[in-house]
Coordinates of C-alpha atoms in Angstrom, one line a residue:
M3 CA -32.6 7.5 7.9
G4 CA -31.3 5.2 5.1
R5 CA -27.7 6.8 5.0
L6 CA -27.1 6.1 8.9
W7 CA -28.3 2.8 8.4
I8 CA -26.0 2.4 5.8
F9 CA -23.2 3.9 7.5
A10 CA -23.8 0.9 10.3
L11 CA -23.7 -1.7 8.3
Q12 CA -20.1 0.0 6.3
L13 CA -19.2 0.3 10.1
S14 CA -20.1 -3.5 10.8
E15 CA -18.4 -4.9 7.7
L16 CA -15.3 -2.3 9.5
F17 CA -15.3 -4.1 12.6
V18 CA -15.9 -7.8 11.1
C19 CA -13.3 -7.7 8.4
S20 CA -10.5 -6.5 11.0
L21 CA -11.4 -8.8 14.0
V22 CA -10.9 -11.8 10.8
H23 CA -7.7 -9.9 10.1
L24 CA -6.5 -9.6 13.5
L25 CA -7.8 -13.3 14.5
Y26 CA -5.5 -14.9 11.5
G27 CA -2.6 -12.4 11.8
F28 CA -2.3 -13.8 15.1
Y29 CA -2.4 -17.5 14.2
I30 CA -0.2 -17.1 12.0
F31 CA 2.1 -15.1 14.6
S32 CA 1.3 -18.0 17.2
T33 CA 2.0 -20.6 15.0
A34 CA 6.2 -19.1 14.3
V35 CA 6.1 -18.6 18.6
A36 CA 4.5 -22.5 19.1
G37 CA 7.2 -23.6 16.1
D38 CA 10.2 -22.1 17.5
L39 CA 9.6 -22.9 21.3
S40 CA 8.5 -26.2 19.9
Q41 CA 11.9 -26.4 18.5
A42 CA 14.6 -25.2 20.7
L43 CA 12.3 -27.5 23.3
N44 CA 13.1 -30.6 21.2
G45 CA 17.5 -29.3 21.2
Y46 CA 17.6 -28.4 25.1
F47 CA 16.0 -32.1 25.7
F48 CA 17.1 -34.4 22.6
K49 CA 20.8 -33.0 22.0
S50 CA 22.0 -35.8 23.9
K51 CA 21.3 -38.3 22.1
V52 CA 20.6 -35.9 18.3
N53 CA 23.4 -35.2 16.0
T54 CA 22.0 -32.2 14.5
E55 CA 23.8 -30.9 11.2
V56 CA 23.4 -26.9 10.9
K57 CA 23.3 -25.9 7.0
E58 CA 24.0 -22.7 6.7
E59 CA 22.0 -20.9 3.4
F60 CA 23.3 -20.6 0.6
K61 CA 26.2 -17.9 -0.4
G62 CA 28.1 -16.6 -2.6
S63 CA 28.8 -20.0 -5.2
I64 CA 26.7 -23.1 -7.3
N65 CA 26.7 -26.7 -7.0
A66 CA 29.5 -28.8 -8.8
D67 CA 26.4 -28.7 -11.4
G68 CA 27.0 -25.5 -12.6
L69 CA 22.9 -24.4 -12.6
P70 CA 21.9 -20.9 -12.1
P71 CA 20.0 -20.0 -7.9
I72 CA 16.2 -19.7 -8.2
V73 CA 15.3 -16.5 -6.4
L74 CA 11.6 -17.0 -5.2
V75 CA 10.1 -13.4 -4.6
H76 CA 7.1 -12.8 -2.5
G77 CA 4.6 -10.6 -2.8
I78 CA 2.2 -8.2 0.0
F79 CA 3.0 -9.1 3.9
G80 CA 5.0 -11.6 2.7
F81 CA 8.2 -12.2 4.5
G82 CA 11.6 -14.3 3.8
K83 CA 14.4 -17.0 4.8
G84 CA 14.5 -16.4 8.6
R85 CA 11.0 -14.1 9.5
L86 CA 8.4 -15.6 11.6
G87 CA 10.2 -18.9 12.8
G88 CA 10.4 -21.8 11.0
L89 CA 7.8 -20.6 8.8
S90 CA 8.0 -20.8 5.1
Y91 CA 6.5 -18.2 2.3
F92 CA 6.8 -20.8 -0.3
A93 CA 6.0 -24.4 1.6
G94 CA 9.8 -25.5 2.0
A95 CA 11.0 -24.5 -1.2
E96 CA 14.7 -23.3 -0.2
K97 CA 15.2 -26.7 2.1
K98 CA 14.9 -28.5 -0.6
D99 CA 17.7 -27.5 -3.0
E100 CA 20.5 -25.2 -1.8
R101 CA 20.5 -22.8 -4.9
V102 CA 16.4 -21.9 -3.9
L103 CA 17.2 -18.5 -2.5
V104 CA 14.1 -16.7 -0.6
P105 CA 15.2 -12.9 0.0
D106 CA 13.3 -10.7 2.7
L107 CA 12.1 -7.6 0.9
G108 CA 9.3 -4.9 2.8
S109 CA 5.8 -6.6 2.8
L110 CA 4.6 -3.5 2.3
T111 CA 7.0 -1.3 0.6
S112 CA 7.0 0.4 -2.8
I113 CA 7.5 -1.8 -6.0
Y114 CA 10.6 0.3 -6.3
D115 CA 12.0 0.0 -3.5
R116 CA 11.4 -3.6 -3.1
A117 CA 13.3 -3.9 -6.6
R118 CA 16.4 -1.8 -5.1
E119 CA 16.4 -3.7 -1.6
L120 CA 16.1 -7.3 -3.9
F121 CA 19.6 -6.2 -6.1
Y122 CA 21.6 -5.9 -3.1
Y123 CA 20.7 -9.3 -1.5
L124 CA 21.7 -10.5 -4.3
K125 CA 25.5 -8.7 -4.9
G126 CA 25.6 -7.7 -1.2
G127 CA 26.9 -3.6 -0.1
Q128 CA 24.3 -1.3 1.5
V129 CA 20.6 -0.6 0.2
D130 CA 20.6 2.9 -2.4
Y131 CA 17.6 4.1 -3.0
G132 CA 18.6 6.5 -5.3
E133 CA 18.9 9.9 -3.8
E134 CA 16.0 11.4 -6.0
H135 CA 13.9 8.8 -5.2
S136 CA 14.6 9.2 -1.8
L137 CA 14.3 13.1 -1.5
A138 CA 11.1 12.6 -3.1
C139 CA 8.9 10.7 -0.8
G140 CA 10.7 11.7 2.6
H141 CA 12.8 8.6 3.5
S142 CA 16.7 7.7 4.2
Q143 CA 18.6 7.6 0.7
F144 CA 20.6 3.8 2.8
G145 CA 19.1 1.3 4.3
R146 CA 19.6 -2.4 5.2
I147 CA 23.3 -3.4 4.8
Y148 CA 24.5 -6.8 3.4
E149 CA 28.0 -7.5 4.5
Q150 CA 27.4 -11.1 1.5
G151 CA 25.8 -11.0 -0.9
H152 CA 24.1 -14.5 -1.4
Y153 CA 25.0 -14.1 -4.8
P154 CA 27.4 -11.7 -5.1
E155 CA 28.9 -13.0 -8.8
W156 CA 25.7 -12.4 -10.5
D157 CA 26.7 -11.2 -13.6
E158 CA 24.9 -11.9 -17.8
D159 CA 27.4 -15.2 -17.4
H160 CA 25.9 -15.5 -14.1
P161 CA 22.2 -15.3 -14.7
I162 CA 19.5 -16.0 -11.6
H163 CA 15.7 -17.4 -12.8
F164 CA 13.6 -15.5 -11.0
V165 CA 10.0 -16.2 -9.3
G166 CA 7.3 -14.0 -8.2
H167 CA 3.6 -14.7 -6.5
S168 CA 1.8 -11.9 -6.8
A169 CA 3.2 -8.7 -6.6
G170 CA 6.4 -10.4 -6.3
A171 CA 6.5 -10.6 -9.8
Q172 CA 6.4 -7.4 -10.9
V173 CA 9.6 -6.3 -8.2
V174 CA 11.4 -8.9 -10.4
R175 CA 10.0 -6.6 -13.8
V176 CA 11.3 -3.1 -12.0
L177 CA 14.4 -5.1 -11.3
Q178 CA 15.4 -6.2 -14.6
Q179 CA 14.5 -2.6 -16.0
M180 CA 16.9 -0.9 -13.5
L181 CA 19.4 -3.5 -14.5
A182 CA 18.8 -2.5 -18.1
N183 CA 19.3 1.0 -17.5
K184 CA 21.9 0.5 -15.6
A185 CA 20.2 2.0 -12.1
F186 CA 23.1 1.2 -9.6
K187 CA 25.5 3.7 -8.8
G188 CA 29.3 2.3 -9.1
Y189 CA 27.2 -0.7 -11.5
E190 CA 27.8 0.7 -14.7
K191 CA 28.2 -2.8 -16.9
T192 CA 24.5 -4.5 -15.5
S193 CA 22.0 -5.8 -18.1
E194 CA 18.9 -7.1 -18.9
N195 CA 20.6 -10.2 -19.7
W196 CA 21.2 -11.0 -15.8
V197 CA 18.2 -12.0 -15.6
L198 CA 17.7 -16.0 -17.4
S199 CA 13.9 -16.2 -16.3
L200 CA 11.1 -14.8 -14.8
T201 CA 8.1 -17.0 -13.9
A202 CA 5.2 -15.6 -12.3
L203 CA 2.1 -17.1 -9.8
S204 CA -0.5 -15.0 -9.9
G205 CA 1.9 -12.0 -11.2
A206 CA -0.4 -9.0 -10.7
F207 CA 1.0 -7.3 -13.5
N208 CA -1.7 -5.3 -13.9
G209 CA -2.9 -4.1 -10.2
T210 CA -5.8 -5.4 -8.3
T211 CA -9.0 -5.0 -7.7
R212 CA -8.7 -5.9 -3.9
T213 CA -6.6 -2.6 -3.5
Y214 CA -10.1 -0.7 -4.4
L215 CA -12.0 -3.5 -1.7
D216 CA -9.5 -2.9 1.2
G217 CA -9.7 0.9 1.2
M218 CA -8.1 2.9 -2.2
Q219 CA -9.6 5.5 -3.4
P220 CA -11.1 4.1 -7.4
E221 CA -10.9 7.3 -8.6
D222 CA -8.2 8.7 -6.9
W223 CA -5.4 5.7 -6.8
R224 CA -3.4 7.4 -4.4
T225 CA -5.4 8.0 -1.2
L226 CA -7.1 6.0 1.2
K227 CA -10.9 6.2 1.9
A228 CA -11.5 8.1 5.4
I229 CA -12.4 4.6 7.1
C230 CA -11.2 1.3 5.4
L231 CA -10.0 -1.4 6.4
L232 CA -6.1 -0.1 5.0
Q233 CA -6.9 3.0 7.3
L234 CA -7.1 0.5 10.3
L235 CA -3.6 -1.0 8.9
R236 CA -1.9 2.3 8.2
L237 CA -2.2 3.4 12.2
G238 CA -1.3 0.4 13.5
V239 CA 2.1 -0.2 10.9
I240 CA 2.7 3.2 12.2
V241 CA 2.8 2.2 15.7
Y242 CA 4.4 -0.7 15.4
D243 CA 7.5 0.6 13.8
W244 CA 7.3 3.9 16.5
F245 CA 7.4 1.2 19.0
D246 CA 10.6 -0.4 17.3
I247 CA 10.5 -3.6 18.9
P248 CA 14.0 -5.5 18.2
W249 CA 12.4 -9.1 19.2
L250 CA 8.8 -8.7 17.2
K251 CA 11.1 -6.8 14.1
A252 CA 12.9 -10.0 14.0
Y253 CA 10.4 -12.0 14.1
Y254 CA 7.9 -9.8 11.3
N255 CA 8.7 -6.4 9.5
F256 CA 6.8 -4.4 7.4
G257 CA 10.4 -3.0 6.1
F258 CA 10.0 0.2 6.4
D259 CA 13.2 1.3 8.7
H260 CA 14.7 3.6 6.5
F261 CA 11.3 6.3 6.7
N262 CA 12.9 5.8 10.5
M263 CA 9.6 6.2 12.2
S264 CA 11.1 5.0 15.5
W265 CA 10.8 6.9 18.5
K266 CA 14.3 6.0 18.9
K267 CA 14.7 8.1 16.3
M268 CA 12.5 10.7 15.8
G269 CA 10.4 11.2 19.9
I270 CA 6.9 11.5 20.0
W271 CA 5.9 14.0 16.6
S272 CA 7.1 11.3 14.7
L273 CA 4.5 9.4 15.9
V274 CA 1.7 12.4 16.0
D275 CA 2.8 13.4 12.5
G276 CA 2.4 9.4 10.9
I277 CA -0.8 9.4 12.8
M278 CA -2.1 12.8 10.7
G279 CA -0.8 11.4 7.9
N280 CA 2.0 14.3 6.9
T281 CA 5.0 12.2 7.1
G282 CA 6.1 8.8 5.9
P283 CA 4.9 6.0 3.8
F284 CA 1.3 7.1 3.5
A285 CA 2.0 10.5 3.3
S286 CA 4.0 10.3 0.6
G287 CA 2.4 7.5 -1.4
D288 CA 5.6 4.9 -1.5
W289 CA 3.8 1.8 -0.2
I290 CA 2.5 -1.1 -1.7
L291 CA -0.6 -0.6 -2.2
P292 CA -0.5 2.5 -4.9
D293 CA 1.5 0.7 -7.6
L294 CA -1.3 -2.7 -6.8
T295 CA -4.2 -0.7 -8.6
I296 CA -4.3 -0.7 -11.4
Q297 CA -3.7 3.5 -12.2
G298 CA -0.8 2.4 -10.6
S299 CA 0.4 -0.8 -12.1
M300 CA -0.3 1.1 -15.7
R301 CA 1.8 3.8 -14.8
L302 CA 4.4 1.4 -13.9
N303 CA 4.1 -0.7 -16.9
S304 CA 4.4 2.7 -19.2
H305 CA 8.1 2.4 -18.1
L306 CA 9.1 -1.5 -18.3
H307 CA 10.3 -3.6 -21.1
T308 CA 10.5 -7.7 -22.1
F309 CA 13.9 -8.8 -23.3
P310 CA 14.6 -11.4 -26.0
N311 CA 17.0 -13.2 -24.0
T312 CA 15.1 -13.7 -21.2
Y313 CA 12.2 -16.5 -20.4
Y314 CA 8.9 -15.5 -19.5
F315 CA 6.4 -17.7 -17.9
S316 CA 3.2 -16.6 -16.0
Y317 CA 1.0 -19.1 -14.2
A318 CA -3.0 -17.1 -14.2
T319 CA -6.3 -19.3 -11.8
K320 CA -9.4 -19.2 -12.0
Q321 CA -10.7 -20.9 -9.3
T322 CA -14.5 -18.9 -9.2
K323 CA -17.4 -20.5 -10.4
K324 CA -21.7 -18.5 -11.4
I325 CA -24.1 -20.1 -8.5
L326 CA -27.9 -18.6 -9.1
G327 CA -26.2 -15.5 -10.9
F328 CA -23.2 -15.0 -8.1
T329 CA -20.1 -15.5 -8.3
V330 CA -18.6 -17.7 -5.2
P331 CA -15.1 -19.2 -4.4
S332 CA -15.4 -23.1 -7.1
T333 CA -14.3 -24.5 -3.8
L334 CA -15.0 -23.6 0.2
L335 CA -12.9 -26.7 1.8
R336 CA -9.7 -25.4 1.4
I337 CA -10.2 -22.0 2.5
H338 CA -9.1 -21.2 5.8
P339 CA -12.6 -20.4 8.1
L340 CA -11.0 -17.4 9.4
L341 CA -10.8 -16.0 5.8
F342 CA -14.6 -17.7 4.4
I343 CA -16.2 -14.1 5.2
R344 CA -13.8 -11.9 3.3
V345 CA -13.4 -14.3 0.8
L346 CA -17.2 -14.7 -0.1
Q347 CA -16.9 -10.4 -0.3
M348 CA -13.6 -10.3 -2.8
S349 CA -16.3 -13.0 -4.5
Q350 CA -19.2 -10.4 -5.1
W351 CA -17.2 -6.8 -5.3
R352 CA -17.3 -4.8 -8.7
Y353 CA -16.0 -1.8 -9.4
P354 CA -18.3 1.5 -8.3
R355 CA -20.6 2.6 -11.6
D356 CA -20.1 5.7 -10.7
A357 CA -16.4 5.4 -10.8
T358 CA -14.2 6.5 -13.7
P359 CA -12.6 3.2 -15.3
P360 CA -9.7 2.6 -15.0
Y361 CA -9.4 2.4 -18.4
K362 CA -11.6 2.7 -22.1
G363 CA -12.6 -1.4 -22.6
Y364 CA -12.3 -1.9 -18.5
R365 CA -14.2 -5.6 -17.7
L366 CA -13.8 -7.0 -14.5
V367 CA -12.8 -10.3 -13.8
L368 CA -12.3 -12.5 -11.3
F369 CA -9.7 -15.0 -10.0
V370 CA -8.1 -17.5 -7.6
Y371 CA -4.7 -17.4 -7.1
L372 CA -3.2 -20.8 -6.3
S373 CA 0.4 -20.9 -4.4
L374 CA 1.8 -23.8 -5.9
E375 CA 5.2 -26.2 -4.6
L376 CA 7.9 -25.8 -6.6
D377 CA 10.1 -28.3 -8.6
T378 CA 14.0 -27.1 -8.1
R379 CA 14.7 -30.4 -10.4
T380 CA 14.0 -28.8 -13.6
E381 CA 15.8 -26.6 -16.2
P382 CA 15.7 -24.1 -17.5
R383 CA 12.3 -24.0 -17.5
I384 CA 10.4 -23.4 -13.9
L385 CA 7.9 -26.0 -13.8
F386 CA 5.1 -27.5 -10.6
R387 CA 4.3 -29.9 -9.5
R388 CA 1.4 -29.7 -6.9
V389 CA -1.3 -27.1 -5.5
K390 CA 0.0 -26.8 -2.1
Y391 CA -3.1 -24.3 -0.5
I392 CA -5.6 -21.6 -1.8
K393 CA -6.3 -18.3 -1.5
L394 CA -8.8 -16.3 -3.1
Y395 CA -7.4 -12.9 -5.2
V396 CA -8.6 -10.4 -7.7
V397 CA -6.8 -9.2 -10.5
N398 CA -8.1 -7.6 -14.0

């Protein structure tokens, strides 16, 4: 009877969490659509009165002052310029200076795949994920084509400032290691000095316990619990990519096109195999959640180095406090109402006592991450002016 009661509570919690995330996702999506419709209507009714100047995205050159560009790399579920209508992941930083670039990388693709995508976004050409990696993970070796790179002159003499938020910071570290290892076919002169600086905003360098809260197995960091929020996410992503609705994916794309899960390419059986867990990114483990577990991050970090000619900055933030022995957010006024329950759940989560600790000496620390507004006027070190909004993140 006790087990049934616990199971019923777990199902109730899953239902509430799923509903909250769906409502919040719909809220973001509808906001983007409403913004685009409003802009289109304004352009239609007032085009004769307003002289609108269209400013193209900065590509292939730098300002007259010769300063290097700043590349902002989003985290999990993030998006780049051009996705979700006029919404901006980085609070409009890319609109304030033409040197600021915001690439659109796969929102759920692995750290490795994102690093490859970032390279070709800047240099141009067709994304090459590497033959060995592609065979091991069961996806196409080649992906999106960039007819023109957003900074094709990128090299040791024209390095770049990178700013990574959450998982985006680890993407830049992996990319820099690839540059040092000369891992891009046809580019034998890459080096770690192509990265002038890396600034991390709540960078998930050591993983996040949020992955376990949402459904990753603490004992086996590559697999999901049978009933959890990430299982619902997995099913939703598979169905979303299988239907492959062009206008919908133009608004938001999880980044799994190189897995060829669309019905146009694989038919009905690709949907069945994906749902059964036989094929796709969730079967091979080539997606971002395993990389963000503590164990997955340790595996990545074992191959990464820091380099003497690169500036490294890391902004870690904490926004929790103890009340009557309970850990709670320091402020509730800036938390979106739809996320309030989930925020409290994250504050109370603890690594299971009966599970093997991810490493010797492990201890739990709760953090809240703050998304900050970029001050693009500061060179060469990148500073920040003020807090834009607040969300909860759990890291170690």
